[in-house]
Amino acid sequence: MSIEQGFILDTELRKLNTAKTAVGRRAAATDVCERVPPELGDR
């Protein structure tokens, strides 16, 4: 594998990792919102 191929692979992996992190954060935020009882949100 050439250095260029390694760099492209590294960039793709980083993009994938960033996407996964964003999805994970969104899922965590949704999870927290679902755990809060509606009564608490109305005050």
mmCIF file of N, CA and C in Angstrom, residues 2-39:
data_model
loop_
_atom_site.group_PDB
_atom_site.id
_atom_site.type_symbol
_atom_site.label_atom_id
_atom_site.label_comp_id
_atom_site.label_asym_id
_atom_site.label_seq_id
_atom_site.Cartn_x
_atom_site.Cartn_y
_atom_site.Cartn_z
ATOM 1 N N SER A 2 0.584 2.179 -0.861
ATOM 2 C CA SER A 2 1.368 3.412 -0.929
ATOM 3 C C SER A 2 0.949 4.369 0.176
ATOM 4 N N ILE A 3 1.758 5.393 0.393
ATOM 5 C CA ILE A 3 1.452 6.406 1.409
ATOM 6 C C ILE A 3 0.137 7.103 1.065
ATOM 7 N N GLU A 4 -0.073 7.360 -0.238
ATOM 8 C CA GLU A 4 -1.306 8.026 -0.667
ATOM 9 C C GLU A 4 -2.531 7.195 -0.311
ATOM 10 N N GLN A 5 -2.469 5.889 -0.587
ATOM 11 C CA GLN A 5 -3.592 5.003 -0.270
ATOM 12 C C GLN A 5 -3.857 4.994 1.232
ATOM 13 N N GLY A 6 -2.778 4.954 2.015
ATOM 14 C CA GLY A 6 -2.906 4.976 3.466
ATOM 15 C C GLY A 6 -3.560 6.258 3.947
ATOM 16 N N PHE A 7 -3.198 7.372 3.308
ATOM 17 C CA PHE A 7 -3.765 8.663 3.689
ATOM 18 C C PHE A 7 -5.251 8.721 3.365
ATOM 19 N N ILE A 8 -5.627 8.218 2.184
ATOM 20 C CA ILE A 8 -7.039 8.210 1.776
ATOM 21 C C ILE A 8 -7.846 7.351 2.747
ATOM 22 N N LEU A 9 -7.305 6.179 3.081
ATOM 23 C CA LEU A 9 -7.971 5.277 4.012
ATOM 24 C C LEU A 9 -8.154 5.953 5.367
ATOM 25 N N ASP A 10 -7.103 6.613 5.835
ATOM 26 C CA ASP A 10 -7.129 7.309 7.115
ATOM 27 C C ASP A 10 -8.204 8.397 7.121
ATOM 28 N N THR A 11 -8.298 9.137 6.016
ATOM 29 C CA THR A 11 -9.289 10.210 5.905
ATOM 30 C C THR A 11 -10.699 9.637 5.927
ATOM 31 N N GLU A 12 -10.905 8.540 5.198
ATOM 32 C CA GLU A 12 -12.220 7.896 5.166
ATOM 33 C C GLU A 12 -12.601 7.395 6.559
ATOM 34 N N LEU A 13 -11.650 6.780 7.240
ATOM 35 C CA LEU A 13 -11.913 6.275 8.589
ATOM 36 C C LEU A 13 -12.278 7.413 9.530
ATOM 37 N N ARG A 14 -11.591 8.533 9.374
ATOM 38 C CA ARG A 14 -11.858 9.680 10.234
ATOM 39 C C ARG A 14 -13.272 10.209 9.975
ATOM 40 N N LYS A 15 -13.660 10.249 8.694
ATOM 41 C CA LYS A 15 -15.013 10.704 8.333
ATOM 42 C C LYS A 15 -16.056 9.788 8.959
ATOM 43 N N LEU A 16 -15.819 8.486 8.852
ATOM 44 C CA LEU A 16 -16.732 7.493 9.415
ATOM 45 C C LEU A 16 -16.847 7.675 10.920
ATOM 46 N N ASN A 17 -15.705 7.863 11.567
ATOM 47 C CA ASN A 17 -15.648 8.042 13.009
ATOM 48 C C ASN A 17 -16.423 9.282 13.436
ATOM 49 N N THR A 18 -16.267 10.370 12.687
ATOM 50 C CA THR A 18 -16.961 11.622 12.986
ATOM 51 C C THR A 18 -18.464 11.429 12.851
ATOM 52 N N ALA A 19 -18.882 10.744 11.801
ATOM 53 C CA ALA A 19 -20.304 10.485 11.576
ATOM 54 C C ALA A 19 -20.869 9.645 12.717
ATOM 55 N N LYS A 20 -20.130 8.616 13.110
ATOM 56 C CA LYS A 20 -20.570 7.747 14.203
ATOM 57 C C LYS A 20 -20.723 8.532 15.495
ATOM 58 N N THR A 21 -19.770 9.407 15.773
ATOM 59 C CA THR A 21 -19.803 10.211 16.995
ATOM 60 C C THR A 21 -21.028 11.121 16.996
ATOM 61 N N ALA A 22 -21.320 11.746 15.861
ATOM 62 C CA ALA A 22 -22.476 12.642 15.751
ATOM 63 C C ALA A 22 -23.765 11.867 15.987
ATOM 64 N N VAL A 23 -23.871 10.694 15.397
ATOM 65 C CA VAL A 23 -25.059 9.853 15.576
ATOM 66 C C VAL A 23 -25.172 9.429 17.035
ATOM 67 N N GLY A 24 -24.049 9.074 17.637
ATOM 68 C CA GLY A 24 -24.032 8.666 19.037
ATOM 69 C C GLY A 24 -24.491 9.783 19.952
ATOM 70 N N ARG A 25 -24.023 11.008 19.673
ATOM 71 C CA ARG A 25 -24.417 12.163 20.481
ATOM 72 C C ARG A 25 -25.907 12.415 20.350
ATOM 73 N N ARG A 26 -26.424 12.326 19.120
ATOM 74 C CA ARG A 26 -27.842 12.563 18.881
ATOM 75 C C ARG A 26 -28.675 11.508 19.611
ATOM 76 N N ALA A 27 -28.239 10.256 19.547
ATOM 77 C CA ALA A 27 -28.939 9.164 20.215
ATOM 78 C C ALA A 27 -28.932 9.377 21.729
ATOM 79 N N ALA A 28 -27.804 9.816 22.265
ATOM 80 C CA ALA A 28 -27.690 10.061 23.702
ATOM 81 C C ALA A 28 -28.621 11.193 24.125
ATOM 82 N N ALA A 29 -28.682 12.251 23.326
ATOM 83 C CA ALA A 29 -29.545 13.391 23.636
ATOM 84 C C ALA A 29 -31.011 12.968 23.618
ATOM 85 N N THR A 30 -31.386 12.162 22.626
ATOM 86 C CA THR A 30 -32.760 11.667 22.525
ATOM 87 C C THR A 30 -33.080 10.805 23.738
ATOM 88 N N ASP A 31 -32.125 9.965 24.127
ATOM 89 C CA ASP A 31 -32.292 9.074 25.265
ATOM 90 C C ASP A 31 -32.548 9.875 26.539
ATOM 91 N N VAL A 32 -31.791 10.931 26.748
ATOM 92 C CA VAL A 32 -31.937 11.777 27.938
ATOM 93 C C VAL A 32 -33.314 12.440 27.932
ATOM 94 N N CYS A 33 -33.729 12.954 26.779
ATOM 95 C CA CYS A 33 -35.035 13.612 26.671
ATOM 96 C C CYS A 33 -36.164 12.644 26.992
ATOM 97 N N GLU A 34 -36.037 11.407 26.540
ATOM 98 C CA GLU A 34 -37.083 10.411 26.781
ATOM 99 C C GLU A 34 -37.157 10.014 28.247
ATOM 100 N N ARG A 35 -36.036 10.133 28.963
ATOM 101 C CA ARG A 35 -36.010 9.727 30.367
ATOM 102 C C ARG A 35 -36.618 10.783 31.290
ATOM 103 N N VAL A 36 -36.690 12.031 30.833
ATOM 104 C CA VAL A 36 -37.240 13.100 31.674
ATOM 105 C C VAL A 36 -38.763 13.032 31.630
ATOM 106 N N PRO A 37 -39.425 12.895 32.770
ATOM 107 C CA PRO A 37 -40.889 12.836 32.781
ATOM 108 C C PRO A 37 -41.488 14.124 32.220
ATOM 109 N N PRO A 38 -42.592 14.042 31.466
ATOM 110 C CA PRO A 38 -43.214 15.233 30.866
ATOM 111 C C PRO A 38 -43.556 16.301 31.907
ATOM 112 N N GLU A 39 -43.918 15.894 33.112
ATOM 113 C CA GLU A 39 -44.295 16.861 34.163
ATOM 114 C C GLU A 39 -43.150 17.836 34.447
#
